[in-house]
Short mmCIF file of C-alpha atoms and ligand atoms in Angstrom, two decimals:
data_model
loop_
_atom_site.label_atom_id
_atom_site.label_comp_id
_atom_site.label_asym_id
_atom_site.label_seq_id
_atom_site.Cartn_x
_atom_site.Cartn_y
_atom_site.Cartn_z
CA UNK A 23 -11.30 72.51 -91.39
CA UNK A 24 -14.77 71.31 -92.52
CA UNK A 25 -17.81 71.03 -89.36
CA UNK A 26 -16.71 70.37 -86.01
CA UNK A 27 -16.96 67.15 -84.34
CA UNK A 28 -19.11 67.68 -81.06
CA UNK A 29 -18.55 64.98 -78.24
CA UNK A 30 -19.22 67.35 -75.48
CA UNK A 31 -22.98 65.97 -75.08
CA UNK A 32 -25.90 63.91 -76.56
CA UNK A 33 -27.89 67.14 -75.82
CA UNK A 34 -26.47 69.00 -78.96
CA UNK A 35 -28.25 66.23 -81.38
CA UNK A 36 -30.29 68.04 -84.10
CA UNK A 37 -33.64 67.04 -84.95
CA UNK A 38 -34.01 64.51 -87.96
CA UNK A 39 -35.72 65.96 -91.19
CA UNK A 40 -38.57 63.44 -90.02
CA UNK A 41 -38.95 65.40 -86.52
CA UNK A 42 -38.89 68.88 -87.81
CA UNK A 43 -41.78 67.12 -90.90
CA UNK A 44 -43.76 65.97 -87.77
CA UNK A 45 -43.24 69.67 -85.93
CA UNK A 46 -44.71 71.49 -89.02
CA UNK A 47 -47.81 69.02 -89.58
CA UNK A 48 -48.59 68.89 -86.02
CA UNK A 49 -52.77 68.61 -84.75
CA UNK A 50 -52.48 70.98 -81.66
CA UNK A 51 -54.41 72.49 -79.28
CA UNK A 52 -54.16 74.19 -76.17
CA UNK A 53 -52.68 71.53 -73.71
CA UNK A 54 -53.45 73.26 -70.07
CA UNK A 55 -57.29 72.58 -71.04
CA UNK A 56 -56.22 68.90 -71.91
CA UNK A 57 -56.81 69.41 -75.73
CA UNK A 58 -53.63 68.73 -77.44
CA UNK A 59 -54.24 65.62 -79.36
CA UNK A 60 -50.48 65.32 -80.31
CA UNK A 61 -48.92 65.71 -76.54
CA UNK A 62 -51.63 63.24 -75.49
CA UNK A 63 -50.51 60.38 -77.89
CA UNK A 64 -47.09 61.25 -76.83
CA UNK A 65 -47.71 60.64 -73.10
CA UNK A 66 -49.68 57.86 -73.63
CA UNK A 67 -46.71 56.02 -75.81
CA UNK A 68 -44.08 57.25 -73.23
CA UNK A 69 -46.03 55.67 -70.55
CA UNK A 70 -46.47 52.34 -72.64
CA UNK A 71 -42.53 51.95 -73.23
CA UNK A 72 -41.75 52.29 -69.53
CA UNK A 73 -44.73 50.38 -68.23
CA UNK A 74 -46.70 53.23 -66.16
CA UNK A 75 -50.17 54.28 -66.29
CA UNK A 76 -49.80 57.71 -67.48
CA UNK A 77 -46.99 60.20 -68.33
CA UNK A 78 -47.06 63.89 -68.61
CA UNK A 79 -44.65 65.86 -70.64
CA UNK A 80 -42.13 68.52 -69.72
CA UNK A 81 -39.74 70.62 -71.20
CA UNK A 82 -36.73 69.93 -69.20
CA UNK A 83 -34.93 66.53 -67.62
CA UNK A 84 -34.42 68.96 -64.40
CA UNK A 85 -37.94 69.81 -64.44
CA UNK A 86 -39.08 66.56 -64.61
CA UNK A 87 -37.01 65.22 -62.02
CA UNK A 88 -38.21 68.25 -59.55
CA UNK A 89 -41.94 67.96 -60.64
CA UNK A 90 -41.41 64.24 -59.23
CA UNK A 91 -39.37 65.21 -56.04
CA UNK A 92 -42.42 67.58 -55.62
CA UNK A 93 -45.26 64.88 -56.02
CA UNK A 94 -43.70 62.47 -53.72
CA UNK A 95 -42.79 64.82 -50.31
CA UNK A 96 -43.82 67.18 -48.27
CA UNK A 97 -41.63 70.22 -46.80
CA UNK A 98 -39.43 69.17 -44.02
CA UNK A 99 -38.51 65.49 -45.72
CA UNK A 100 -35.62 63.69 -46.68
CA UNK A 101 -34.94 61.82 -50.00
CA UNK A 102 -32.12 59.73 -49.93
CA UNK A 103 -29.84 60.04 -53.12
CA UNK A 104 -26.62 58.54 -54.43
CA UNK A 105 -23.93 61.22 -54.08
CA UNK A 106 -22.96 61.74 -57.44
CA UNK A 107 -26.87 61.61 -59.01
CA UNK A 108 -27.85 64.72 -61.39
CA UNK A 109 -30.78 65.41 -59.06
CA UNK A 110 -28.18 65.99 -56.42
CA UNK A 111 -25.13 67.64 -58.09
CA UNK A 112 -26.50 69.44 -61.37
CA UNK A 113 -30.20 70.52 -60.50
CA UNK A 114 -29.29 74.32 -58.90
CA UNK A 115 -30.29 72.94 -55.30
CA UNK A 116 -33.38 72.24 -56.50
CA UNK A 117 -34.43 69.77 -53.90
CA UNK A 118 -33.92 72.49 -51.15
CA UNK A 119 -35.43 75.71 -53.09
CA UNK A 120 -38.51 74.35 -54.69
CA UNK A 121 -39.51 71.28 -52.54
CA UNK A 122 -37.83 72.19 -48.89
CA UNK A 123 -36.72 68.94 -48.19
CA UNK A 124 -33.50 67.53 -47.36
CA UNK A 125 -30.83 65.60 -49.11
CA UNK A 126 -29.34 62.54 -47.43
CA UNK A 127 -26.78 60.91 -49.81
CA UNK A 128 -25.25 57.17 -49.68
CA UNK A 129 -22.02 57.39 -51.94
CA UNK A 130 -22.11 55.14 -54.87
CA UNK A 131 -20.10 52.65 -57.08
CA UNK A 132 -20.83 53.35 -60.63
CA UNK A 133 -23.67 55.10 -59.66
CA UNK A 134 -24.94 51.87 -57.82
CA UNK A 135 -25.66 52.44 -53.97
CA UNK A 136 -25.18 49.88 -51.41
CA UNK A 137 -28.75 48.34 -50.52
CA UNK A 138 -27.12 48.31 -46.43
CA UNK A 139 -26.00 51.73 -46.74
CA UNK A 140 -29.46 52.89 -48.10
CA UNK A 141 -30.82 50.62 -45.16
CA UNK A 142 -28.51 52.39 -42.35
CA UNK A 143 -29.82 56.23 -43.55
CA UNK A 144 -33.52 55.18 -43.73
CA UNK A 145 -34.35 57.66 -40.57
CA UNK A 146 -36.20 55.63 -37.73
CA UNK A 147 -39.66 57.21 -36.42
CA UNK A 148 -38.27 59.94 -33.79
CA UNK A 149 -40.06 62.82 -33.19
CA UNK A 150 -36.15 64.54 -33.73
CA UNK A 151 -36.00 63.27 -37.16
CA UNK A 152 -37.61 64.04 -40.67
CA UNK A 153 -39.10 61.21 -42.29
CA UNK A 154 -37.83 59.61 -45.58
CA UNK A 155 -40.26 59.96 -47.94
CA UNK A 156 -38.10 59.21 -51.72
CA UNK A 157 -35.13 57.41 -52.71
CA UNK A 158 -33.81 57.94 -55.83
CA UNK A 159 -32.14 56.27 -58.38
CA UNK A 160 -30.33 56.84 -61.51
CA UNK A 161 -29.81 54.99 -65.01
CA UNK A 162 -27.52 55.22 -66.71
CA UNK A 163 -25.50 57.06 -64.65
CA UNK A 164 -24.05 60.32 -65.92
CA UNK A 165 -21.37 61.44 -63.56
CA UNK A 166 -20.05 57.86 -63.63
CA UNK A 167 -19.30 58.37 -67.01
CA UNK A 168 -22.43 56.28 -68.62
CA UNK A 169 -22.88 53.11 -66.21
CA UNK A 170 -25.39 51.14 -66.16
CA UNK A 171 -26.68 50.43 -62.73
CA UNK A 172 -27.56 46.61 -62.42
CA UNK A 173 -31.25 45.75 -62.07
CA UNK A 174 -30.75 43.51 -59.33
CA UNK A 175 -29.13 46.56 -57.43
CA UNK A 176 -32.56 48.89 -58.44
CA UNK A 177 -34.59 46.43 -57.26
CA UNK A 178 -32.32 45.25 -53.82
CA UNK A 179 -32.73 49.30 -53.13
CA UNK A 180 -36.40 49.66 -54.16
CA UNK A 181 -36.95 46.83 -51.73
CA UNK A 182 -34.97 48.81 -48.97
CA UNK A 183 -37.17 51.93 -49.57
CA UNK A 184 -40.83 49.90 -49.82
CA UNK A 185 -40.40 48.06 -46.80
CA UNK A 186 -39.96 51.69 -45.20
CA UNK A 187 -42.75 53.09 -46.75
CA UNK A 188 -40.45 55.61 -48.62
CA UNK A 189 -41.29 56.28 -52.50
CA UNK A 190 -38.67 55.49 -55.48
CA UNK A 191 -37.63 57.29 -58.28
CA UNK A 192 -35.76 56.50 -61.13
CA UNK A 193 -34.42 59.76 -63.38
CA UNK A 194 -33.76 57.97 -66.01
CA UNK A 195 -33.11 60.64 -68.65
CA UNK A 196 -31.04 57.82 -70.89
CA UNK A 197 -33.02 55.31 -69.26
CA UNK A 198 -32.88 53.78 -73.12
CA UNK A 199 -29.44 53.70 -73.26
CA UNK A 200 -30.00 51.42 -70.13
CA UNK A 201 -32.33 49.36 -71.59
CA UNK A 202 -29.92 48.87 -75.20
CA UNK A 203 -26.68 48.08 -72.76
CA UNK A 204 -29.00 45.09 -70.38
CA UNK A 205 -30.71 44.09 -74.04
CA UNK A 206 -34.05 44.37 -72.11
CA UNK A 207 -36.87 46.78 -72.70
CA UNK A 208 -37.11 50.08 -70.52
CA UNK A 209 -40.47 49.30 -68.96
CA UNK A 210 -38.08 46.03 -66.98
CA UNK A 211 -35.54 49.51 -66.49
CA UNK A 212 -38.15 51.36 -64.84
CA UNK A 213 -40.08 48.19 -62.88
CA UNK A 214 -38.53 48.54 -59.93
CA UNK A 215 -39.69 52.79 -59.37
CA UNK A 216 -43.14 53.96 -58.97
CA UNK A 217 -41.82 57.22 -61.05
CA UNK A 218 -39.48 57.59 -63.76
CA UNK A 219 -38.14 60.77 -65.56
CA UNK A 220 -36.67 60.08 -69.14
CA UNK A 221 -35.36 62.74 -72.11
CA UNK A 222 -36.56 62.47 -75.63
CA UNK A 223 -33.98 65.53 -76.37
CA UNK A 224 -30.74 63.75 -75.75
CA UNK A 225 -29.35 60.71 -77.45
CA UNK A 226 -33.16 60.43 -79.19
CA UNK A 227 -32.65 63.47 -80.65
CA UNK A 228 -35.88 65.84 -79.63
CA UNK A 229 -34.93 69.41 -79.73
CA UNK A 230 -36.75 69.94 -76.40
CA UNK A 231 -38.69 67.82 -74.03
CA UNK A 232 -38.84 64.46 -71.49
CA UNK A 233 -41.79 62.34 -69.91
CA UNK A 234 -42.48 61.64 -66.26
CA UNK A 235 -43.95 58.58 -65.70
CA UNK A 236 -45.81 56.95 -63.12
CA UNK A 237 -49.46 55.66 -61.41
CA UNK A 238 -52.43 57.90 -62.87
CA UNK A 239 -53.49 59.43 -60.35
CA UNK A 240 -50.01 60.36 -59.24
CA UNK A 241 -49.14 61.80 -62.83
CA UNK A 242 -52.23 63.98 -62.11
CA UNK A 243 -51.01 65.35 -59.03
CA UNK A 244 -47.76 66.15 -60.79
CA UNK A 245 -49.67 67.72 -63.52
CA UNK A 246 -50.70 70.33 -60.89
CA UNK A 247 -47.12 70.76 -59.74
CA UNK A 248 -45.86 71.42 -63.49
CA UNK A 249 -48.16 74.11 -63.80
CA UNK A 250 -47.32 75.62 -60.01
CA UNK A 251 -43.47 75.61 -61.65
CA UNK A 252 -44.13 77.19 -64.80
CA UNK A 253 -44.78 74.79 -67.18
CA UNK A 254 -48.01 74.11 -68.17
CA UNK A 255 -47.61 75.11 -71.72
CA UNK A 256 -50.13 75.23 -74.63
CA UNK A 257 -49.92 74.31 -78.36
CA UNK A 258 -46.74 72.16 -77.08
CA UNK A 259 -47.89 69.60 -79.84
CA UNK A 260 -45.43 71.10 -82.27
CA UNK A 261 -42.35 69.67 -79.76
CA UNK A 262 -44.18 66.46 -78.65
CA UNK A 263 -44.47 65.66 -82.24
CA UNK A 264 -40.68 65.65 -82.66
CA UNK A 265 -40.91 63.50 -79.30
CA UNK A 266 -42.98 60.81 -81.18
CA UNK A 267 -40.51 60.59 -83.87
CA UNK A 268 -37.57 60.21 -81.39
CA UNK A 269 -39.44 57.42 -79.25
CA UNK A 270 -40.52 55.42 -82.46
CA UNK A 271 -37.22 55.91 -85.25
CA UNK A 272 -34.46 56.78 -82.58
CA UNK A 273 -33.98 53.74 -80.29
CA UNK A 274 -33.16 51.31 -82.13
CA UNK A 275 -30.05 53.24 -83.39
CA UNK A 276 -28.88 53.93 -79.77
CA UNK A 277 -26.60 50.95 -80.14
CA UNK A 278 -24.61 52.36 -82.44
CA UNK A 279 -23.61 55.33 -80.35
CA UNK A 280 -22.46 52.43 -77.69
CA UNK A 281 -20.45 50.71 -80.55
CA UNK A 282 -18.78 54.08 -81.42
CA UNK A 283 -17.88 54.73 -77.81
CA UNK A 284 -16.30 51.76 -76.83
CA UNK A 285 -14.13 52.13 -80.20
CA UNK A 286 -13.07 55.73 -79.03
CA UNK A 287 -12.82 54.13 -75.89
CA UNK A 288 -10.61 51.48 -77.11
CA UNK A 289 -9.16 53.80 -78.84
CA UNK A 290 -7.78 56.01 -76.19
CA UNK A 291 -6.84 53.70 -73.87
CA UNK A 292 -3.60 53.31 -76.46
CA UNK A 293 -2.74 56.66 -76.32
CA UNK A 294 0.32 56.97 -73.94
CA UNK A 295 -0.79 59.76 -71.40
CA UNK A 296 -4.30 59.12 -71.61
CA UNK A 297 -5.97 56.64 -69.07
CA UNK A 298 -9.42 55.05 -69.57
CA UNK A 299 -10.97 52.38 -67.23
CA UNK A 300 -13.01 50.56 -70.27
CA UNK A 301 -15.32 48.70 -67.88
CA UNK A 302 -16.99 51.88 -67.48
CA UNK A 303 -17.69 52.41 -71.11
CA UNK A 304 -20.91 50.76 -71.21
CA UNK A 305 -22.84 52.97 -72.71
CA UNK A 306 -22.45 56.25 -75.27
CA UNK A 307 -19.92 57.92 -72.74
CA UNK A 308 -16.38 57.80 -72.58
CA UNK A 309 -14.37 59.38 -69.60
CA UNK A 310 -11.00 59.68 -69.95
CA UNK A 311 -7.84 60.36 -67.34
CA UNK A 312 -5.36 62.89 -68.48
CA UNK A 313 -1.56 61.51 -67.32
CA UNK A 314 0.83 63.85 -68.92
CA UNK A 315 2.70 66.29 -66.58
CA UNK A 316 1.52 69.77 -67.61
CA UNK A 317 -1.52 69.31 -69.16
CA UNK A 318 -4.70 69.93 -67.38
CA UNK A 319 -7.84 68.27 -69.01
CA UNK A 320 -9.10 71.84 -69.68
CA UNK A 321 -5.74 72.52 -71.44
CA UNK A 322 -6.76 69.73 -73.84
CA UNK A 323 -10.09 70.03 -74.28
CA UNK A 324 -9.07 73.71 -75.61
CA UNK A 325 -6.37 72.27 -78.09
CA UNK A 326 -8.73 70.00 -79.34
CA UNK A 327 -11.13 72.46 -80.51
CA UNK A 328 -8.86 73.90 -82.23
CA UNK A 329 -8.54 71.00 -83.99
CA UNK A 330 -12.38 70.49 -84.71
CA UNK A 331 -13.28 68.31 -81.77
CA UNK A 332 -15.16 69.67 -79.37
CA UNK A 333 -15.53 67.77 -75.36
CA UNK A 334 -16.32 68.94 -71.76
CA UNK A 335 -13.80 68.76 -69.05
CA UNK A 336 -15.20 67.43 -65.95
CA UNK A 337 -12.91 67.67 -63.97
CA UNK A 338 -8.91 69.19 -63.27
CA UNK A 339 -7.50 65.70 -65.32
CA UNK A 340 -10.84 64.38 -66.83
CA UNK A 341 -12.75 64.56 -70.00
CA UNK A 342 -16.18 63.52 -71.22
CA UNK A 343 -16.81 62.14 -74.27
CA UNK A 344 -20.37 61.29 -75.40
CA UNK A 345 -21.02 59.69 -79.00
CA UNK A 346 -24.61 60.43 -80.42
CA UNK A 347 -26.33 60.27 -83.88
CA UNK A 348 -24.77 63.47 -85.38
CA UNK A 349 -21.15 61.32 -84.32
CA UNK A 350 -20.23 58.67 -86.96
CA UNK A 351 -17.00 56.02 -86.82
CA UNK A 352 -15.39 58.11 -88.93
CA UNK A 353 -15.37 61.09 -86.42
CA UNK A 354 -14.62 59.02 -84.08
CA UNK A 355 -11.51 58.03 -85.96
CA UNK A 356 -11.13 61.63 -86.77
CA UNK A 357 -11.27 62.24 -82.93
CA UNK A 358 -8.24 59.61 -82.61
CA UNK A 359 -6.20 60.94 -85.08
CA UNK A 360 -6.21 64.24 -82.93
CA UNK A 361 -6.03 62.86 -79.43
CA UNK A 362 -2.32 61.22 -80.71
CA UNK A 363 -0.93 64.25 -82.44
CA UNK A 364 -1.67 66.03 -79.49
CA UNK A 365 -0.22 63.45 -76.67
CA UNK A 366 2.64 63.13 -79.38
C1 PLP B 421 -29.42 65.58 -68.62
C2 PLP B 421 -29.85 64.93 -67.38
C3 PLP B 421 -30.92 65.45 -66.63
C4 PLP B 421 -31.57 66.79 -66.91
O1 PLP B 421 -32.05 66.99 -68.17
P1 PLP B 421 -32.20 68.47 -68.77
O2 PLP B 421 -33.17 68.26 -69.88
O3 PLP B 421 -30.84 68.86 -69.22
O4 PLP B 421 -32.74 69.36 -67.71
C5 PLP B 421 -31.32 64.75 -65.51
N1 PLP B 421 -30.71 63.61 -65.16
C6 PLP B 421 -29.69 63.09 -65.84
C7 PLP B 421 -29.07 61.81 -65.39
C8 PLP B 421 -29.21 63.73 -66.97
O5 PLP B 421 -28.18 63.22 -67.64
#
């Protein structure tokens, strides 16, 4: 058996030969005194693709989402989230522990909430009753396996939110993947939330790091906030010059990992014993239904690494497969191949 073929996330990308060129030539400086040249062109780009003032640059999705959670409440709030969203379900409580405020969540259909539903938990002014302060929104959806949330559904729940003086954000860590699926750019992705969160170190390939976007002034506030969590880090212009790479070489190949999913996709759904609901393979993910009496999804995923293919189980019959640029059609043929001889 030659390399393995790892589906289990976009996170395990390697950085391109161009990235860790870029990372090794890097103009630095000390970035808490606002004097890393190369993290300053990075934030300024980032904020260009998604349309926002400013952008400041973190080294985690979770911490970016938090640092914005942060910058938009106050203890004692609520933020209204869909009930499957990463903020919600994979961020360690975050919401409670670092910000004190309260979650509130409207469940979702492919990671798109109702606008009414939204509506109908917006808390009323009651002395009783914390005030929503941030709604959240997420694209593409992870937990739904990759979805792309319509824009007319962002926008129909951004409305909800503004008219009740509540804050939106968008984590949109594969907010690109988004903006390939709709063939629009990510700054029409992001237009409907006055703060978006995006990776650079998943399907674009960074080995660390994602951008929070938003008004100036607001960024600056969540500047402050970064630093109260931890990370306001120094010569960081050795990562955010792996970040430029990914946001000007890696997006345009996004496209490809969507082409490669919907054949694995495609794929699977003619395996007898395997289940797939194709009209949620819209973007680089494919999740998958395991039928056959006996085997658990985590029974699978083990037999399949044995045979070279690596995946996550997410749940007691379901497994996650996400394509990427280290993934090529031939793996995913490869990853075929297996998937039979195993359901055989
Ligand atoms: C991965 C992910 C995050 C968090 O990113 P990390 O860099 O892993 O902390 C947040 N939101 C969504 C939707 C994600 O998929």
């Amino acid at each position: 058996m030659s390399r393995s073929i790892d589906l289990r996330s976009d996170t395990v990308t390697l950085p391109t030969d161009a990235m860790r060129r870029a990372m090794a030539e890097a103009e630095v400086g000390d970035d808490v005194y606002g004097e890393d040249p190369t993290v300053r062109r990075l934030e300024e780009l980032g904020a260009e693709m998604v349309g926002k003032e400013a952008a400041l640059f973190v080294p985690t999705g979770t911490m970016g989402n938090q640092v914005a959670v942060m910058t938009h409440t106050r203890r004692g709030e609520e933020v209204i989230l869909e009930a499957d969203s990463h903020i919600f379900f994979y961020e360690v409580g975050g919401l409670a522990a670092l910000s004190g405020v309260q979650a509130r969540t409207v469940p979702g259909r492919r990671g798109a909430m109702d606008p009414g539903q939204v509506e109908a938990a917006v808390r009323e002014d009651n002395i009783h009753f914390p005030r929503t302060a941030l709604v959240c929104l997420e694209n593409t959806h992870n937990r739904s396996g990759g979805t792309v949330v319509p824009l007319e559904n962002m926008a129909a729940v951004a409305d909800v939110a503004r008219r009740h003086g509540a804050a939106v954000h968008l984590d949109g860590a594969r907010i690109f993947n988004a903006a390939t699926a709709l063939g629009v750019p990510p700054s029409k992705v992001a237009a409907p939330a006055d703060s978006v969160m995006f990776a650079l170190s998943k399907g674009l390939a960074a080995p660390v790091g994602s951008l929070v976007a938003g008004r100036r002034e607001w960024v600056e506030r969540a500047r402050k906030n970064r630093k109260l969590l931890g990370g306001g880090m120094r010569q960081v212009g050795v990562l955010a010059a792996a970040g430029i790479v990914a946001l000007t070489s890696m997006v345009g190949r996004l496209a490809e990992d969507h082409a490669n999913a919907r054949r694995l996709g495609e794929g699977i759904a003619s395996i007898p014993g395997l289940a797939v609901d194709l009209e949620t393979v819209q973007t680089n993910m494919v999740s998958f239904e395991v039928n056959k009496p006996g085997l658990t999804a985590l029974e699978l995923v083990a037999r399949m690494g044995e045979q070279g293919v690596k995946a996550n189980a997410t749940g007691s019959s379901r497994i996650r497969l996400v394509t990427h640029k280290d993934v090529s059609a031939a793996d995913v043929d490869e990853t075929l191949r297996v998937l039979r001889r195993l359901l055989a």
